[in-house]
mmCIF file of C-alpha atoms in Angstrom:
data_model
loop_
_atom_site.group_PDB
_atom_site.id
_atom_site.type_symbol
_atom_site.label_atom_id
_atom_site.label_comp_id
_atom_site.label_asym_id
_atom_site.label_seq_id
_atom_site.Cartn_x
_atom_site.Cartn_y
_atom_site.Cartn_z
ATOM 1 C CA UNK A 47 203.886 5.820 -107.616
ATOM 2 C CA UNK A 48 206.684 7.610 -109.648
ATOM 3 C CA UNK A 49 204.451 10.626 -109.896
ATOM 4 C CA UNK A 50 202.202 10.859 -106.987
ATOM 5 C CA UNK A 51 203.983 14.108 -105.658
ATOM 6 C CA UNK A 52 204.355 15.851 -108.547
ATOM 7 C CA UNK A 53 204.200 19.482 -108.250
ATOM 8 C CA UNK A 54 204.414 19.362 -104.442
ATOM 9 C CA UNK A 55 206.959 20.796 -102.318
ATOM 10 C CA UNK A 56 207.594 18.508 -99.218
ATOM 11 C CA UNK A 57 209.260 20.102 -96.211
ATOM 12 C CA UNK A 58 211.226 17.623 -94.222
ATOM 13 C CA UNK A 59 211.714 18.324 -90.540
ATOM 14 C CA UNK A 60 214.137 15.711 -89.519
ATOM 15 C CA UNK A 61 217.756 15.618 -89.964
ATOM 16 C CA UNK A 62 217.916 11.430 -89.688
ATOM 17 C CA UNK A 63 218.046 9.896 -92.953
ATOM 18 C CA UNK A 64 217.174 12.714 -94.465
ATOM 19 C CA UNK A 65 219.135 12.501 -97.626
ATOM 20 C CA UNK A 66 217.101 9.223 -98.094
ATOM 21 C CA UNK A 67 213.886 11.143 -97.330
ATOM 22 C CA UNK A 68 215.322 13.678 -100.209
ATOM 23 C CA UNK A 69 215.266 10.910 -102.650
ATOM 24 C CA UNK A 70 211.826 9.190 -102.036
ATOM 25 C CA UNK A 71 210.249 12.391 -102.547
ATOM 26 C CA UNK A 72 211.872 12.948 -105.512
ATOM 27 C CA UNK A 73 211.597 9.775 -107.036
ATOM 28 C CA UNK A 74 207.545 9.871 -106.374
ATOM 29 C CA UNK A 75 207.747 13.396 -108.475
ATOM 30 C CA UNK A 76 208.043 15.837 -105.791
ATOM 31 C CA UNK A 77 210.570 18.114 -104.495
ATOM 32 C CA UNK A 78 211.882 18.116 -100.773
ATOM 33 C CA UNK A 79 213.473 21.108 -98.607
ATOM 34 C CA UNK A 80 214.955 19.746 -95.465
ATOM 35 C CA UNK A 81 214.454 22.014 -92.271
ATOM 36 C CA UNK A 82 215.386 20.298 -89.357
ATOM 37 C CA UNK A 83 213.474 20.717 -86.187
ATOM 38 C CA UNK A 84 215.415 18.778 -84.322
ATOM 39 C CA UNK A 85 219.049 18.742 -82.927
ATOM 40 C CA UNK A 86 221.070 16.051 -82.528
ATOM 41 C CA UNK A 87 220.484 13.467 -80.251
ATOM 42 C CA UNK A 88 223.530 12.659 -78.093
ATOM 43 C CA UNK A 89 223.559 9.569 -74.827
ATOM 44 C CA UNK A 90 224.434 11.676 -71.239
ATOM 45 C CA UNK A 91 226.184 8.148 -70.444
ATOM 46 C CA UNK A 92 227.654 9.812 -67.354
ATOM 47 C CA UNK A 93 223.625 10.255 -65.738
ATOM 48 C CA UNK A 94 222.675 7.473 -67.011
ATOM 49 C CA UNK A 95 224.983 5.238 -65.362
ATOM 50 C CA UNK A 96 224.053 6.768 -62.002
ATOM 51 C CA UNK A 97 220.105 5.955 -63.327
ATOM 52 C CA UNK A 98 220.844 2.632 -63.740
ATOM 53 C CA UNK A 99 222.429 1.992 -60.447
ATOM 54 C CA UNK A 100 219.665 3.482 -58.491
ATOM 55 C CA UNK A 101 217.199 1.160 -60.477
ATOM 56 C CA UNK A 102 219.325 -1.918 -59.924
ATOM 57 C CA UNK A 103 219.650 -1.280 -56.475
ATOM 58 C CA UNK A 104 215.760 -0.486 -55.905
ATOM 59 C CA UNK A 105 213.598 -2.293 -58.400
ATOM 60 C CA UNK A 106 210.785 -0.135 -58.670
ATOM 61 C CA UNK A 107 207.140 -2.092 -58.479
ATOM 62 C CA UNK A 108 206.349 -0.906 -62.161
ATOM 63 C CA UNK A 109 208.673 -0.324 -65.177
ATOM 64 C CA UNK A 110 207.185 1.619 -67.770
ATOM 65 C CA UNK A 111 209.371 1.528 -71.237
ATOM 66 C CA UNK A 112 208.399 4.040 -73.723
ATOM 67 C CA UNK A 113 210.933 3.127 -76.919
ATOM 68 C CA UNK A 114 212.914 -0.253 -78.055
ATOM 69 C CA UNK A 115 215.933 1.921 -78.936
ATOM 70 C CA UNK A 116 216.295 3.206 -75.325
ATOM 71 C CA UNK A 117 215.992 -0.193 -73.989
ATOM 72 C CA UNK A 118 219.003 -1.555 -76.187
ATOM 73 C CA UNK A 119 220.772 1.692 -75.051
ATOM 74 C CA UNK A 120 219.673 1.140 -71.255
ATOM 75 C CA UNK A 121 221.247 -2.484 -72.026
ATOM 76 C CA UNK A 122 224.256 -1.670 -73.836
ATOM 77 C CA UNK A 123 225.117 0.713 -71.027
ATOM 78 C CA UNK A 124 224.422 -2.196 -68.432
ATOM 79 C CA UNK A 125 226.705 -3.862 -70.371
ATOM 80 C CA UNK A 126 229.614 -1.853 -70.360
ATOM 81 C CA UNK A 127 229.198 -1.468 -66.238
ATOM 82 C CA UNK A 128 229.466 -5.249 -66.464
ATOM 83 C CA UNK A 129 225.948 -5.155 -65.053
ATOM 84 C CA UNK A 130 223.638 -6.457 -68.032
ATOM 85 C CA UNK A 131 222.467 -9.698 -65.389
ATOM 86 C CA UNK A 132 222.046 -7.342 -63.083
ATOM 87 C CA UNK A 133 219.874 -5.128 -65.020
ATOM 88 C CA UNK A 134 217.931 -7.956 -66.082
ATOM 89 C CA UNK A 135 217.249 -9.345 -63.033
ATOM 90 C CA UNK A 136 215.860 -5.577 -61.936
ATOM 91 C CA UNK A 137 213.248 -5.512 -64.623
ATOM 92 C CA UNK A 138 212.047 -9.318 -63.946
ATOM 93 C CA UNK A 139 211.449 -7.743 -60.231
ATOM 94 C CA UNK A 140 208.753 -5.470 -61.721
ATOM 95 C CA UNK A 141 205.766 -5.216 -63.513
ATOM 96 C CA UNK A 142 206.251 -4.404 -66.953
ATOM 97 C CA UNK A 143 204.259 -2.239 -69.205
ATOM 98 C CA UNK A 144 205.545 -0.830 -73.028
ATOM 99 C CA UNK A 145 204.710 1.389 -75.630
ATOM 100 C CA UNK A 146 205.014 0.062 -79.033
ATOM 101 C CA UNK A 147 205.534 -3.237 -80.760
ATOM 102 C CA UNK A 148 209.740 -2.307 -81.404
ATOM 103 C CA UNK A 149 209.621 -2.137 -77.307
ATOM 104 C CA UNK A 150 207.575 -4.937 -77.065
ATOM 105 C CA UNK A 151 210.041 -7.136 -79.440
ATOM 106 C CA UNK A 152 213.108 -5.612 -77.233
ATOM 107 C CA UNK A 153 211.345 -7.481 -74.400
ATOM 108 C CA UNK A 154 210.807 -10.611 -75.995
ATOM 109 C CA UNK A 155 214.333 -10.866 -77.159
ATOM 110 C CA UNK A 156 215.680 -11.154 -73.174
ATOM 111 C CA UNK A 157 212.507 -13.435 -72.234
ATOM 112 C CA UNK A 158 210.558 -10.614 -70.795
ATOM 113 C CA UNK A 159 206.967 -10.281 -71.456
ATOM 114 C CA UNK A 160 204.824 -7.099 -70.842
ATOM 115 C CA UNK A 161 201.935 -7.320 -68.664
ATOM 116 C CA UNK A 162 200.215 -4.134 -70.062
ATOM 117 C CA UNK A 163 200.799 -2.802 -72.970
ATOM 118 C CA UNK A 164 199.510 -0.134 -75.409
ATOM 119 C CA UNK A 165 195.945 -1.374 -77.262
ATOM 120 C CA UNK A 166 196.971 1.004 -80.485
ATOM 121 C CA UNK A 167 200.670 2.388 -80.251
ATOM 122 C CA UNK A 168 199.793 5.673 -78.583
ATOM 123 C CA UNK A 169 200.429 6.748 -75.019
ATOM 124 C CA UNK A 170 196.746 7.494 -74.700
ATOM 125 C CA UNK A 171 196.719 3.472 -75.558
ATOM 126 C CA UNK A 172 199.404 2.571 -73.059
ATOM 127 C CA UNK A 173 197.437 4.802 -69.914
ATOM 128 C CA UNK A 174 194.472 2.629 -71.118
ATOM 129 C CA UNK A 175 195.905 -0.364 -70.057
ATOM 130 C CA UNK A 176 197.730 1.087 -67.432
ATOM 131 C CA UNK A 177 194.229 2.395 -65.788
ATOM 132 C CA UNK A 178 193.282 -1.268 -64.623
ATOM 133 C CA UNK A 179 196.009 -1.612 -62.236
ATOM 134 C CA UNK A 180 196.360 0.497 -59.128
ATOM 135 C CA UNK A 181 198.849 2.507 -59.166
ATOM 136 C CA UNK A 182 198.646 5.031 -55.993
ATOM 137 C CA UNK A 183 202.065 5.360 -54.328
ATOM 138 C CA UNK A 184 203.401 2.609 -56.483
ATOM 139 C CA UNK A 185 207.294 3.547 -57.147
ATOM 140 C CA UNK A 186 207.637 3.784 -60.819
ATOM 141 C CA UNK A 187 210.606 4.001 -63.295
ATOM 142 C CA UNK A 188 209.760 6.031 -66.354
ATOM 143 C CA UNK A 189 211.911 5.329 -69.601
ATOM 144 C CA UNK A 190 211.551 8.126 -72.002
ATOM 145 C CA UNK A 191 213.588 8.505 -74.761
ATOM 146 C CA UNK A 192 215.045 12.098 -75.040
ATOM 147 C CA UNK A 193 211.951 13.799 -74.653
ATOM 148 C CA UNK A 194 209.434 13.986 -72.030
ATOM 149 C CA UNK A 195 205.826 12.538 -72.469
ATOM 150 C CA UNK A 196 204.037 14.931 -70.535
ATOM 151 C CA UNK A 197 200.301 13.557 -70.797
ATOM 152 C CA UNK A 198 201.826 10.342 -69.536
ATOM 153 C CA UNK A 199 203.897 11.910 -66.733
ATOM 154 C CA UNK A 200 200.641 14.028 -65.821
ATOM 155 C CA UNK A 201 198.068 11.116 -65.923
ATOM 156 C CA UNK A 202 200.793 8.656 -63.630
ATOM 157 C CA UNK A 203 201.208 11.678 -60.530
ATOM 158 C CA UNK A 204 197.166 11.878 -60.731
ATOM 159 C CA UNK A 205 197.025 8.110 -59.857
ATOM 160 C CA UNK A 206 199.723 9.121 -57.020
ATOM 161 C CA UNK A 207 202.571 6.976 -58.120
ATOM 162 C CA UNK A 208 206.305 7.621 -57.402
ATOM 163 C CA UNK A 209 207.820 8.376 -60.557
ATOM 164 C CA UNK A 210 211.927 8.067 -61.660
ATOM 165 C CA UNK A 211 212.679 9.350 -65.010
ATOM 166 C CA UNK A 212 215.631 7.607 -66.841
ATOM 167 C CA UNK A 213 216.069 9.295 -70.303
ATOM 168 C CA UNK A 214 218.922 7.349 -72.358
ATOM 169 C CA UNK A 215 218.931 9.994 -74.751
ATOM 170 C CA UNK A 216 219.113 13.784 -74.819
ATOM 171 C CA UNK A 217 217.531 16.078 -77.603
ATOM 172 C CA UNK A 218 219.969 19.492 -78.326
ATOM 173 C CA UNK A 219 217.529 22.279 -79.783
ATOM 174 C CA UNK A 220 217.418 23.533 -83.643
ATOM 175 C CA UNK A 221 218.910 26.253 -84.849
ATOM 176 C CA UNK A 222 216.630 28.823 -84.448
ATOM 177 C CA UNK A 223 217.519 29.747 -87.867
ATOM 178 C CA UNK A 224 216.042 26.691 -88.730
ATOM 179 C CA UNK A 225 212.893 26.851 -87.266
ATOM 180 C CA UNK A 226 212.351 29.940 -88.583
ATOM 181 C CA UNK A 227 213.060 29.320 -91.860
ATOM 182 C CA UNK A 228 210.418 26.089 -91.442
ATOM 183 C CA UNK A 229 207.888 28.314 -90.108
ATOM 184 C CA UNK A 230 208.307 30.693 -93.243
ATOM 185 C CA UNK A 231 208.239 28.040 -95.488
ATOM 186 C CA UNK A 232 204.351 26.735 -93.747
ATOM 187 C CA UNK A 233 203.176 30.264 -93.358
ATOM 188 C CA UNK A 234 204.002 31.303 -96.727
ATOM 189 C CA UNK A 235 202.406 28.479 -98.238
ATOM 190 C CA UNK A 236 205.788 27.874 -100.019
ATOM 191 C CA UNK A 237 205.282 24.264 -98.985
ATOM 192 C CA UNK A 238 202.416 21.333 -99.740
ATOM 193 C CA UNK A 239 202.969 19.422 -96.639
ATOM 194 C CA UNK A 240 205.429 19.101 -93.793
ATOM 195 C CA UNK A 241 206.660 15.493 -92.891
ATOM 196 C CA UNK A 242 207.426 15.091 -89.290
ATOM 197 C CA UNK A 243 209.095 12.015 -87.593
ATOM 198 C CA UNK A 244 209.003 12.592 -84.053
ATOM 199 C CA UNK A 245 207.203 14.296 -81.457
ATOM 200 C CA UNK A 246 210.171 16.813 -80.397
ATOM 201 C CA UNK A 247 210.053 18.458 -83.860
ATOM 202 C CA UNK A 248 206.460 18.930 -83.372
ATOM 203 C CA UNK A 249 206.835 20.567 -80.555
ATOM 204 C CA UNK A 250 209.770 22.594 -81.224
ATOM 205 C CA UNK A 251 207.935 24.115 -84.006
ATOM 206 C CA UNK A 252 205.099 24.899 -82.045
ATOM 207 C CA UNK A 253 206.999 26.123 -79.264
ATOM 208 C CA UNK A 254 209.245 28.736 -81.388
ATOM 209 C CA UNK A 255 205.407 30.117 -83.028
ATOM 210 C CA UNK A 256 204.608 30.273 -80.211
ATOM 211 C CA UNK A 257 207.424 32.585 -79.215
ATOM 212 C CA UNK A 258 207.057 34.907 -82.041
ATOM 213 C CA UNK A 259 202.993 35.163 -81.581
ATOM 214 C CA UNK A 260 202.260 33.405 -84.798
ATOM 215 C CA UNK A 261 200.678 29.919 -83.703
ATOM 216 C CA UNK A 262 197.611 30.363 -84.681
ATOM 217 C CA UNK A 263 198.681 31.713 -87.881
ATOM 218 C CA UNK A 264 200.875 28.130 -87.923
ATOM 219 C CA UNK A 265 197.689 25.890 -86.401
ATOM 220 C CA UNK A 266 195.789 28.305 -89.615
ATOM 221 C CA UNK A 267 198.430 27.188 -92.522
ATOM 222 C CA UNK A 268 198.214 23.645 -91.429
ATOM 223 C CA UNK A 269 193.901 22.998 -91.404
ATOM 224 C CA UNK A 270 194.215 25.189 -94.843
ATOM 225 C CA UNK A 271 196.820 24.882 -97.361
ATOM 226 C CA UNK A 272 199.709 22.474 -95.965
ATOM 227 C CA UNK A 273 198.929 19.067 -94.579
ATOM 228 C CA UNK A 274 200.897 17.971 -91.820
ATOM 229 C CA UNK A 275 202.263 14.146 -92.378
ATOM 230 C CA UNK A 276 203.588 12.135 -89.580
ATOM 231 C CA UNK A 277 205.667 8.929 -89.275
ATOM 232 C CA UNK A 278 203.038 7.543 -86.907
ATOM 233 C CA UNK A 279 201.103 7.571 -84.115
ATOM 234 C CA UNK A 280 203.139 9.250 -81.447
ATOM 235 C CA UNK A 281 204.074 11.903 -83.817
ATOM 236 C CA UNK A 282 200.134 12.210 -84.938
ATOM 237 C CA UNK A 283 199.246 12.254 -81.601
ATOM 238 C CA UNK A 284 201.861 15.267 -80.861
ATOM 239 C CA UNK A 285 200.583 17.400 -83.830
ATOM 240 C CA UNK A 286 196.511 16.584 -82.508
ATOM 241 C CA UNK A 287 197.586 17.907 -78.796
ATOM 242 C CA UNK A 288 199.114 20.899 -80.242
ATOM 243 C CA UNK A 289 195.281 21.537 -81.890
ATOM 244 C CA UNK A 290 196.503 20.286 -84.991
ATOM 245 C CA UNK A 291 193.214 17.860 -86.468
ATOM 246 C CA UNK A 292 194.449 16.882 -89.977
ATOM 247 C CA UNK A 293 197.318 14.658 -89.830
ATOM 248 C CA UNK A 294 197.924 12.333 -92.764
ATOM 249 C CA UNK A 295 199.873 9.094 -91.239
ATOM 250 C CA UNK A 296 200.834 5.328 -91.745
ATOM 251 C CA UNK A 297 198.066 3.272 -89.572
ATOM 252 C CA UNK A 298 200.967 -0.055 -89.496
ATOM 253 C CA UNK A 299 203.914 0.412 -90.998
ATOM 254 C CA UNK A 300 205.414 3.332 -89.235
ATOM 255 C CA UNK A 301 208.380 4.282 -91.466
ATOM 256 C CA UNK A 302 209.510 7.460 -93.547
ATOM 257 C CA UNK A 303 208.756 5.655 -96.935
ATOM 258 C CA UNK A 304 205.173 4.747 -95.698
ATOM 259 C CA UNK A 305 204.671 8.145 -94.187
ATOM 260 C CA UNK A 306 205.321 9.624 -98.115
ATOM 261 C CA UNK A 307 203.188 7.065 -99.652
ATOM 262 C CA UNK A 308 200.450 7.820 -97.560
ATOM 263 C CA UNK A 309 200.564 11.451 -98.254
ATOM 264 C CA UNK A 310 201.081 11.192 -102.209
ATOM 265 C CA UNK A 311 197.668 9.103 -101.758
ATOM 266 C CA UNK A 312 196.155 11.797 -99.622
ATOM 267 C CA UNK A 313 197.020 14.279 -102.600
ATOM 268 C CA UNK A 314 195.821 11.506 -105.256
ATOM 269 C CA UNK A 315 192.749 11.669 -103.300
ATOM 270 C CA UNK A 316 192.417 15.373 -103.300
ATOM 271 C CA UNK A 317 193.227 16.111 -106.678
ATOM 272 C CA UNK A 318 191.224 13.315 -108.113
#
């Protein structure tokens, strides 16, 4: 494994653990630049609070829960109203359904079971199950984590439900400096890959080419000489709705270390 990136240049989009990131790469051979295309990630405890009490005090007929972190947040805050029972008792009112198996565990910790759930960790998975229930002017609460889920948002006003948003979490934009030094680095072809670990870098990268005219030279760079890696599904699923088709990912274990193993085998592959 010690040498499976050597000679690449890894790009490394997220600021979270990234000095870890750094060292994987480097101990598998390669060398990492870290441009993060994503700001920091702060709790608006203040809206949230007001959230909470409107879903306490109106159990919705459906709860949808996107992440496990924003659950535990969600709780934590419920707990620090003095209103965890409270809370609990709200989502035992509804129908559940969750995205993920670290949302599904969050669940099962507090005795809660989902009654739908994604069939492969995607949100296209989760509005498969969702699809067998009706849902037409069903009230709805939405947990997102700090970033919206558009396709899902989209597909749930088709079916005519009443949607609340509760977002534990708010994303603060890159630098732009950053993003356009990232954008350099794929267009260039200073880079091998890029290794992204959520969905809002993905989009912010898009977003800013997008800006400056050059996303197709970006959507280019990434079916030709730099191969876009993921953490996992969500964030493959981000790059393939932005019209990226080659995503090297983790199928299970959806973590940084497996996201770099699976692209030093991609490369082993290539270069065999």
């Amino acid at each position: 494994m010690a040498s499976r990136l050597a000679g690449k240049t890894i790009v490394l989009t997220g600021a979270r653990k990234a000095e870890e990131m750094v060292k994987i790469v480097e101990k598998m051979g390669g060398t990492a630049l870290v441009r993060p295309a994503q700001g920091t990630v702060f709790l608006d405890d203040e809206q949230v609070r007001g959230d909470l009490e409107d879903w306490m005090a109106h159990p919705p007929a459906w709860t949808i829960l996107t992440t496990g972190m924003g659950l535990d947040a969600l709780f934590g805050i419920a707990a620090d109203m003095g209103e965890e029972e409270r809370f609990l008792a709200a989502l035992r009112r509804s129908s559940l359904a969750a995205r993920g198996y670290k949302t599904v565990n969050a669940l099962r910790k507090r005795g809660l079971e989902a009654m739908v759930r994604d069939d492969d960790g995607s949100t296209s998975g989760l509005i498969r199950g969702l699809a067998e229930y009706p849902l037409g002017d069903a009230e709805v609460v939405l947990q997102l984590h700090g970033d919206s889920a558009p396709k899902l948002e989209e597909w749930l006003e088709e079916q005519g439900a009443k949607v609340r948003k509760v977002l534990p979490y708010r994303h603060i934009p890159p630098e732009p400096e950053q993003l356009a030094q990232l954008l350099s680095d794929v267009l260039s072809g200073k880079v091998d890959a890029a290794a992204f670990t959520s969905a809002p870098q993905v989009r912010n990268l898009a977003e800013y080419a997008r800006s400056h005219d050059k996303f197709e030279a970006l959507a280019a760079a990434f079916e030709g000489p730099v191969v876009a890696a993921a953490v996992g599904k969500l964030t493959a699923q981000a790059l393939r709705e932005e019209g990226i088709s080659r995503v090297v990912y983790p199928q299970e274990d959806e973590r940084m270390g497996s996201m770099l193993v699976e692209l030093a085998r991609y490369f082993q592959a290539e270069d065999a």
